[in-house]
mmCIF file of C-alpha atoms in Angstrom:
data_model
loop_
_atom_site.group_PDB
_atom_site.id
_atom_site.type_symbol
_atom_site.label_atom_id
_atom_site.label_comp_id
_atom_site.label_asym_id
_atom_site.label_seq_id
_atom_site.Cartn_x
_atom_site.Cartn_y
_atom_site.Cartn_z
ATOM 1 C CA GLU A 1 -3.446 11.111 8.528
ATOM 2 C CA ALA A 2 -0.769 9.337 10.152
ATOM 3 C CA GLU A 3 1.463 6.301 8.254
ATOM 4 C CA VAL A 4 3.570 4.139 9.689
ATOM 5 C CA ALA A 5 7.172 5.007 7.294
ATOM 6 C CA GLN A 6 8.947 2.779 5.864
ATOM 7 C CA SER A 7 12.379 2.665 3.801
ATOM 8 C CA PRO A 8 13.656 1.688 1.341
ATOM 9 C CA ARG A 9 10.502 -0.477 -0.454
ATOM 10 C CA TYR A 10 12.384 -2.445 -2.538
ATOM 11 C CA LYS A 11 16.053 -3.027 -1.815
ATOM 12 C CA ILE A 12 17.876 -6.149 -3.996
ATOM 13 C CA THR A 13 21.317 -7.560 -2.934
ATOM 14 C CA GLU A 14 23.432 -10.531 -2.988
ATOM 15 C CA LYS A 15 23.858 -13.062 -0.527
ATOM 16 C CA SER A 16 25.806 -12.266 2.096
ATOM 17 C CA GLN A 17 25.351 -8.680 1.854
ATOM 18 C CA ALA A 18 23.876 -6.408 4.681
ATOM 19 C CA VAL A 19 21.133 -5.115 4.911
ATOM 20 C CA ALA A 20 18.826 -2.325 6.511
ATOM 21 C CA PHE A 21 15.733 -1.223 6.591
ATOM 22 C CA TRP A 22 14.291 1.487 8.486
ATOM 23 C CA CYS A 23 10.855 2.240 10.300
ATOM 24 C CA ASP A 24 9.087 5.478 12.071
ATOM 25 C CA PRO A 25 6.262 4.665 13.338
ATOM 26 C CA ILE A 26 3.212 7.059 14.096
ATOM 27 C CA SER A 27 4.077 9.908 16.453
ATOM 28 C CA GLY A 28 2.521 8.495 20.286
ATOM 29 C CA HIS A 29 2.271 4.420 19.617
ATOM 30 C CA ALA A 30 5.090 3.271 22.167
ATOM 31 C CA THR A 31 4.892 -0.664 21.042
ATOM 32 C CA LEU A 32 7.043 -0.831 17.082
ATOM 33 C CA TYR A 33 7.074 -4.617 15.345
ATOM 34 C CA TRP A 34 9.003 -6.174 13.156
ATOM 35 C CA TYR A 35 7.154 -8.759 10.815
ATOM 36 C CA ARG A 36 8.417 -11.066 8.155
ATOM 37 C CA GLN A 37 6.033 -12.334 5.781
ATOM 38 C CA ILE A 38 7.055 -14.930 3.000
ATOM 39 C CA LEU A 39 5.215 -15.034 0.282
ATOM 40 C CA GLY A 40 2.277 -17.160 0.046
ATOM 41 C CA GLN A 41 1.742 -16.550 3.871
ATOM 42 C CA GLY A 42 1.439 -14.849 7.194
ATOM 43 C CA PRO A 43 3.175 -12.551 8.490
ATOM 44 C CA GLU A 44 5.885 -13.559 11.496
ATOM 45 C CA LEU A 45 6.599 -11.424 14.128
ATOM 46 C CA LEU A 46 10.428 -10.602 14.739
ATOM 47 C CA VAL A 47 10.785 -7.911 17.737
ATOM 48 C CA GLN A 48 8.605 -6.591 19.300
ATOM 49 C CA PHE A 49 9.883 -2.882 20.956
ATOM 50 C CA GLN A 50 7.912 -1.239 23.500
ATOM 51 C CA ASP A 51 9.151 2.171 23.992
ATOM 52 C CA GLU A 52 13.077 1.458 23.377
ATOM 53 C CA SER A 53 13.624 -2.180 24.994
ATOM 54 C CA VAL A 54 13.310 -4.835 23.189
ATOM 55 C CA VAL A 55 9.286 -6.661 24.328
ATOM 56 C CA ASP A 56 10.052 -10.376 22.203
ATOM 57 C CA ASP A 57 12.758 -11.165 19.735
ATOM 58 C CA SER A 58 12.674 -14.784 20.250
ATOM 59 C CA GLN A 59 12.370 -15.247 16.889
ATOM 60 C CA LEU A 60 14.912 -12.928 15.457
ATOM 61 C CA PRO A 61 17.566 -14.971 14.152
ATOM 62 C CA LYS A 62 20.022 -13.844 16.329
ATOM 63 C CA ASP A 63 23.107 -14.959 14.769
ATOM 64 C CA ARG A 64 22.695 -12.444 11.582
ATOM 65 C CA PHE A 65 19.396 -10.270 12.473
ATOM 66 C CA SER A 66 19.247 -7.311 14.598
ATOM 67 C CA ALA A 67 17.021 -4.363 15.680
ATOM 68 C CA GLU A 68 17.793 -1.507 17.457
ATOM 69 C CA ARG A 69 14.812 1.324 18.457
ATOM 70 C CA LEU A 70 17.605 3.254 20.897
ATOM 71 C CA LYS A 71 14.890 7.217 21.019
ATOM 72 C CA GLY A 72 11.933 4.619 21.036
ATOM 73 C CA VAL A 73 10.723 6.294 17.914
ATOM 74 C CA ASP A 74 11.869 4.866 14.704
ATOM 75 C CA SER A 75 13.576 1.536 14.219
ATOM 76 C CA THR A 76 16.657 -0.088 12.249
ATOM 77 C CA LEU A 77 16.145 -3.715 11.358
ATOM 78 C CA LYS A 78 19.625 -5.003 9.715
ATOM 79 C CA ILE A 79 20.574 -8.230 8.643
ATOM 80 C CA GLN A 80 23.679 -9.782 8.058
ATOM 81 C CA PRO A 81 25.053 -11.303 6.092
ATOM 82 C CA ALA A 82 21.858 -12.288 3.711
ATOM 83 C CA GLU A 83 21.350 -15.364 3.001
ATOM 84 C CA LEU A 84 18.980 -16.663 -0.222
ATOM 85 C CA GLY A 85 15.885 -17.660 2.460
ATOM 86 C CA ASP A 86 15.984 -13.649 3.969
ATOM 87 C CA SER A 87 13.704 -13.071 0.426
ATOM 88 C CA ALA A 88 10.613 -11.770 1.732
ATOM 89 C CA MET A 89 8.108 -8.560 2.990
ATOM 90 C CA TYR A 90 9.249 -6.882 5.705
ATOM 91 C CA LEU A 91 6.827 -5.083 7.854
ATOM 92 C CA CYS A 92 7.023 -2.726 10.313
ATOM 93 C CA ALA A 93 3.708 -1.645 13.002
ATOM 94 C CA SER A 94 2.914 0.233 15.413
ATOM 95 C CA ARG A 95 0.461 0.060 18.340
ATOM 96 C CA PRO A 96 -1.542 3.073 19.751
ATOM 97 C CA PRO A 97 -1.178 3.317 23.455
ATOM 98 C CA GLY A 98 -3.680 1.429 25.532
ATOM 99 C CA SER A 99 -3.801 -1.066 23.593
ATOM 100 C CA GLY A 100 -3.291 -4.144 26.111
ATOM 101 C CA ILE A 101 -7.509 -4.416 26.477
ATOM 102 C CA GLY A 102 -8.084 -5.051 22.989
ATOM 103 C CA THR A 103 -8.495 -2.313 21.142
ATOM 104 C CA GLY A 104 -5.210 -2.419 19.914
ATOM 105 C CA GLU A 105 -5.417 -2.586 15.835
ATOM 106 C CA LEU A 106 -1.652 -2.920 14.449
ATOM 107 C CA PHE A 107 -1.094 0.485 12.004
ATOM 108 C CA PHE A 108 1.585 -1.795 9.425
ATOM 109 C CA GLY A 109 3.620 0.402 6.707
ATOM 110 C CA GLU A 110 4.272 -0.939 3.285
ATOM 111 C CA GLY A 111 7.243 -3.098 4.040
ATOM 112 C CA SER A 112 10.056 -3.674 2.029
ATOM 113 C CA ARG A 113 10.353 -6.309 -0.705
ATOM 114 C CA LEU A 114 14.561 -7.950 -0.194
ATOM 115 C CA THR A 115 15.401 -10.102 -2.880
ATOM 116 C CA VAL A 116 18.834 -11.829 -1.812
ATOM 117 C CA LEU A 117 20.247 -13.243 -5.234
ATOM 118 C CA SER B 1 1.746 -25.988 19.090
ATOM 119 C CA GLN B 2 -0.093 -23.374 18.174
ATOM 120 C CA LYS B 3 -2.231 -23.201 14.687
ATOM 121 C CA ILE B 4 -4.094 -21.177 12.658
ATOM 122 C CA GLU B 5 -6.208 -22.121 9.526
ATOM 123 C CA GLN B 6 -8.012 -19.805 7.273
ATOM 124 C CA ASN B 7 -9.901 -22.207 4.748
ATOM 125 C CA SER B 8 -8.766 -22.417 1.432
ATOM 126 C CA GLU B 9 -5.234 -20.239 -0.674
ATOM 127 C CA ALA B 10 -8.292 -18.991 -3.242
ATOM 128 C CA LEU B 11 -11.340 -18.228 -3.340
ATOM 129 C CA ASN B 12 -13.514 -16.578 -6.264
ATOM 130 C CA ILE B 13 -17.096 -16.149 -6.315
ATOM 131 C CA GLN B 14 -18.843 -13.870 -8.829
ATOM 132 C CA GLU B 15 -19.524 -10.057 -8.005
ATOM 133 C CA GLY B 16 -22.863 -10.046 -6.210
ATOM 134 C CA LYS B 17 -22.672 -12.282 -3.514
ATOM 135 C CA THR B 18 -21.442 -13.442 -0.342
ATOM 136 C CA ALA B 19 -18.232 -14.352 0.671
ATOM 137 C CA THR B 20 -17.380 -15.975 3.485
ATOM 138 C CA LEU B 21 -14.103 -16.792 4.341
ATOM 139 C CA THR B 22 -12.587 -19.153 7.558
ATOM 140 C CA CYS B 23 -10.244 -18.528 10.316
ATOM 141 C CA ASN B 24 -10.145 -21.455 12.467
ATOM 142 C CA TYR B 25 -7.602 -22.339 15.181
ATOM 143 C CA THR B 26 -6.075 -24.971 17.809
ATOM 144 C CA ASN B 27 -4.199 -25.340 20.909
ATOM 145 C CA TYR B 28 -5.186 -21.245 21.096
ATOM 146 C CA SER B 29 -7.116 -19.524 23.446
ATOM 147 C CA PRO B 30 -7.590 -16.000 21.852
ATOM 148 C CA ALA B 31 -9.297 -12.790 23.033
ATOM 149 C CA TYR B 32 -9.582 -11.359 20.919
ATOM 150 C CA LEU B 33 -9.893 -11.667 16.960
ATOM 151 C CA GLN B 34 -8.729 -9.285 13.804
ATOM 152 C CA TRP B 35 -9.323 -8.999 9.638
ATOM 153 C CA TYR B 36 -6.428 -7.621 7.954
ATOM 154 C CA ARG B 37 -7.109 -6.955 3.736
ATOM 155 C CA GLN B 38 -3.834 -7.026 2.444
ATOM 156 C CA ASP B 39 -3.148 -5.423 -1.596
ATOM 157 C CA PRO B 40 -0.148 -7.111 -3.374
ATOM 158 C CA GLY B 41 3.139 -5.462 -2.948
ATOM 159 C CA ARG B 42 0.859 -3.228 -0.071
ATOM 160 C CA GLY B 43 0.985 -3.508 4.199
ATOM 161 C CA PRO B 44 -1.919 -5.375 6.443
ATOM 162 C CA VAL B 45 -5.436 -3.374 6.415
ATOM 163 C CA PHE B 46 -7.312 -3.494 10.141
ATOM 164 C CA LEU B 47 -10.773 -3.906 8.590
ATOM 165 C CA LEU B 48 -12.572 -5.370 12.084
ATOM 166 C CA LEU B 49 -12.301 -6.839 15.920
ATOM 167 C CA ILE B 50 -13.688 -9.003 17.258
ATOM 168 C CA ARG B 51 -13.929 -9.896 21.536
ATOM 169 C CA GLU B 52 -14.847 -13.437 22.280
ATOM 170 C CA ASN B 53 -17.528 -12.704 24.637
ATOM 171 C CA GLU B 54 -19.021 -11.220 21.248
ATOM 172 C CA LYS B 55 -20.707 -13.503 19.323
ATOM 173 C CA GLU B 56 -21.382 -10.923 15.857
ATOM 174 C CA LYS B 57 -19.378 -7.405 14.450
ATOM 175 C CA ARG B 58 -20.305 -5.692 11.491
ATOM 176 C CA LYS B 59 -19.237 -3.316 9.636
ATOM 177 C CA GLU B 60 -20.500 -1.577 6.532
ATOM 178 C CA ARG B 61 -20.899 -5.078 4.551
ATOM 179 C CA LEU B 62 -18.774 -6.877 6.440
ATOM 180 C CA LYS B 63 -20.265 -9.264 9.273
ATOM 181 C CA VAL B 64 -17.798 -10.924 11.497
ATOM 182 C CA THR B 65 -18.480 -13.805 14.099
ATOM 183 C CA PHE B 66 -16.677 -15.679 16.929
ATOM 184 C CA ASP B 67 -17.006 -18.791 18.350
ATOM 185 C CA THR B 68 -14.834 -20.223 20.647
ATOM 186 C CA THR B 69 -16.517 -23.447 20.705
ATOM 187 C CA LEU B 70 -16.201 -23.945 17.955
ATOM 188 C CA LYS B 71 -12.815 -22.445 17.561
ATOM 189 C CA GLN B 72 -13.664 -20.001 14.312
ATOM 190 C CA SER B 73 -13.851 -16.842 12.765
ATOM 191 C CA LEU B 74 -16.527 -16.221 9.782
ATOM 192 C CA PHE B 75 -15.671 -13.170 7.755
ATOM 193 C CA HIS B 76 -18.466 -12.758 5.324
ATOM 194 C CA ILE B 77 -18.453 -9.909 2.604
ATOM 195 C CA THR B 78 -22.043 -8.911 1.118
ATOM 196 C CA ALA B 79 -22.821 -7.889 -2.216
ATOM 197 C CA SER B 80 -19.134 -8.601 -3.115
ATOM 198 C CA GLN B 81 -17.358 -6.401 -5.371
ATOM 199 C CA PRO B 82 -14.631 -6.844 -7.757
ATOM 200 C CA ALA B 83 -12.361 -3.595 -5.684
ATOM 201 C CA ASP B 84 -12.439 -6.340 -2.464
ATOM 202 C CA SER B 85 -10.466 -8.780 -4.061
ATOM 203 C CA ALA B 86 -7.417 -9.067 -2.141
ATOM 204 C CA THR B 87 -5.551 -11.397 0.241
ATOM 205 C CA TYR B 88 -8.425 -11.530 3.815
ATOM 206 C CA LEU B 89 -5.518 -11.964 6.415
ATOM 207 C CA CYS B 90 -7.335 -13.587 10.369
ATOM 208 C CA ALA B 91 -4.998 -12.775 13.591
ATOM 209 C CA LEU B 92 -5.668 -13.859 16.791
ATOM 210 C CA ASP B 93 -4.635 -11.731 19.966
ATOM 211 C CA LYS B 94 -4.419 -12.918 23.365
ATOM 212 C CA GLY B 95 -4.730 -9.823 25.008
ATOM 213 C CA SER B 96 -2.494 -9.424 27.817
ATOM 214 C CA GLY B 97 -0.971 -6.729 26.931
ATOM 215 C CA ASN B 98 0.294 -5.158 23.685
ATOM 216 C CA THR B 99 1.437 -9.073 22.652
ATOM 217 C CA PRO B 100 1.525 -9.538 19.473
ATOM 218 C CA LEU B 101 -0.243 -10.439 16.895
ATOM 219 C CA VAL B 102 -0.513 -14.339 15.213
ATOM 220 C CA PHE B 103 -1.577 -14.228 11.552
ATOM 221 C CA GLY B 104 -2.655 -17.202 9.576
ATOM 222 C CA LYS B 105 -1.585 -17.805 5.961
ATOM 223 C CA GLY B 106 -4.647 -15.539 4.408
ATOM 224 C CA THR B 107 -7.185 -16.535 1.586
ATOM 225 C CA ARG B 108 -7.279 -14.637 -1.662
ATOM 226 C CA LEU B 109 -10.402 -13.783 -2.323
ATOM 227 C CA SER B 110 -10.884 -12.627 -6.339
ATOM 228 C CA VAL B 111 -14.784 -11.119 -6.992
ATOM 229 C CA ILE B 112 -15.232 -11.585 -10.339
ATOM 230 C CA ALA B 113 -17.449 -9.365 -12.774
#
């Protein structure tokens, strides 16, 4: 069964360092999301892509976070510099095409757990 | 501002009983509502979707209701099993194109044998 791939699964870094997360969505899924989930909270959207274009990055802290999906397939989320408050699970999700009519469940990856010391 | 509330952070029930989880929302008009299951350290997994014009949806031991007047969805697991222990997230979908889902905090369900 096709899955959303994410790496690394775990990352420990010191504050002020740079970190990067990678996501490979299910083949054919044009819509890709990055969510951040703090322990005990629900996922919160950081950025949404449609193919290679950013659709919504209104909640992305652009002073330190960046995201790209250059060829409209896999995506990278970067944080530089990392701060203590960035410790969280970073989840990537993709959505099948033709999902604009309420049939669009999200397929999540296993997430990347970031700990900033 | 938009607000999604799931009734409690944690819910403990006895095996075999029906678990009922609540999702309430304000300042939002979702066209669809989705429920996900999340195990510790894992990504959420889709369970059910219900549309605003549907009152009830069932899948095996799961049942979801959606009341747009009360702005509430109820999620039921009948004949609960210890394997049902997980966090359950509700998510709202405006349904206009590929708008992102907005998630609640989740309810952590523990089914005790």
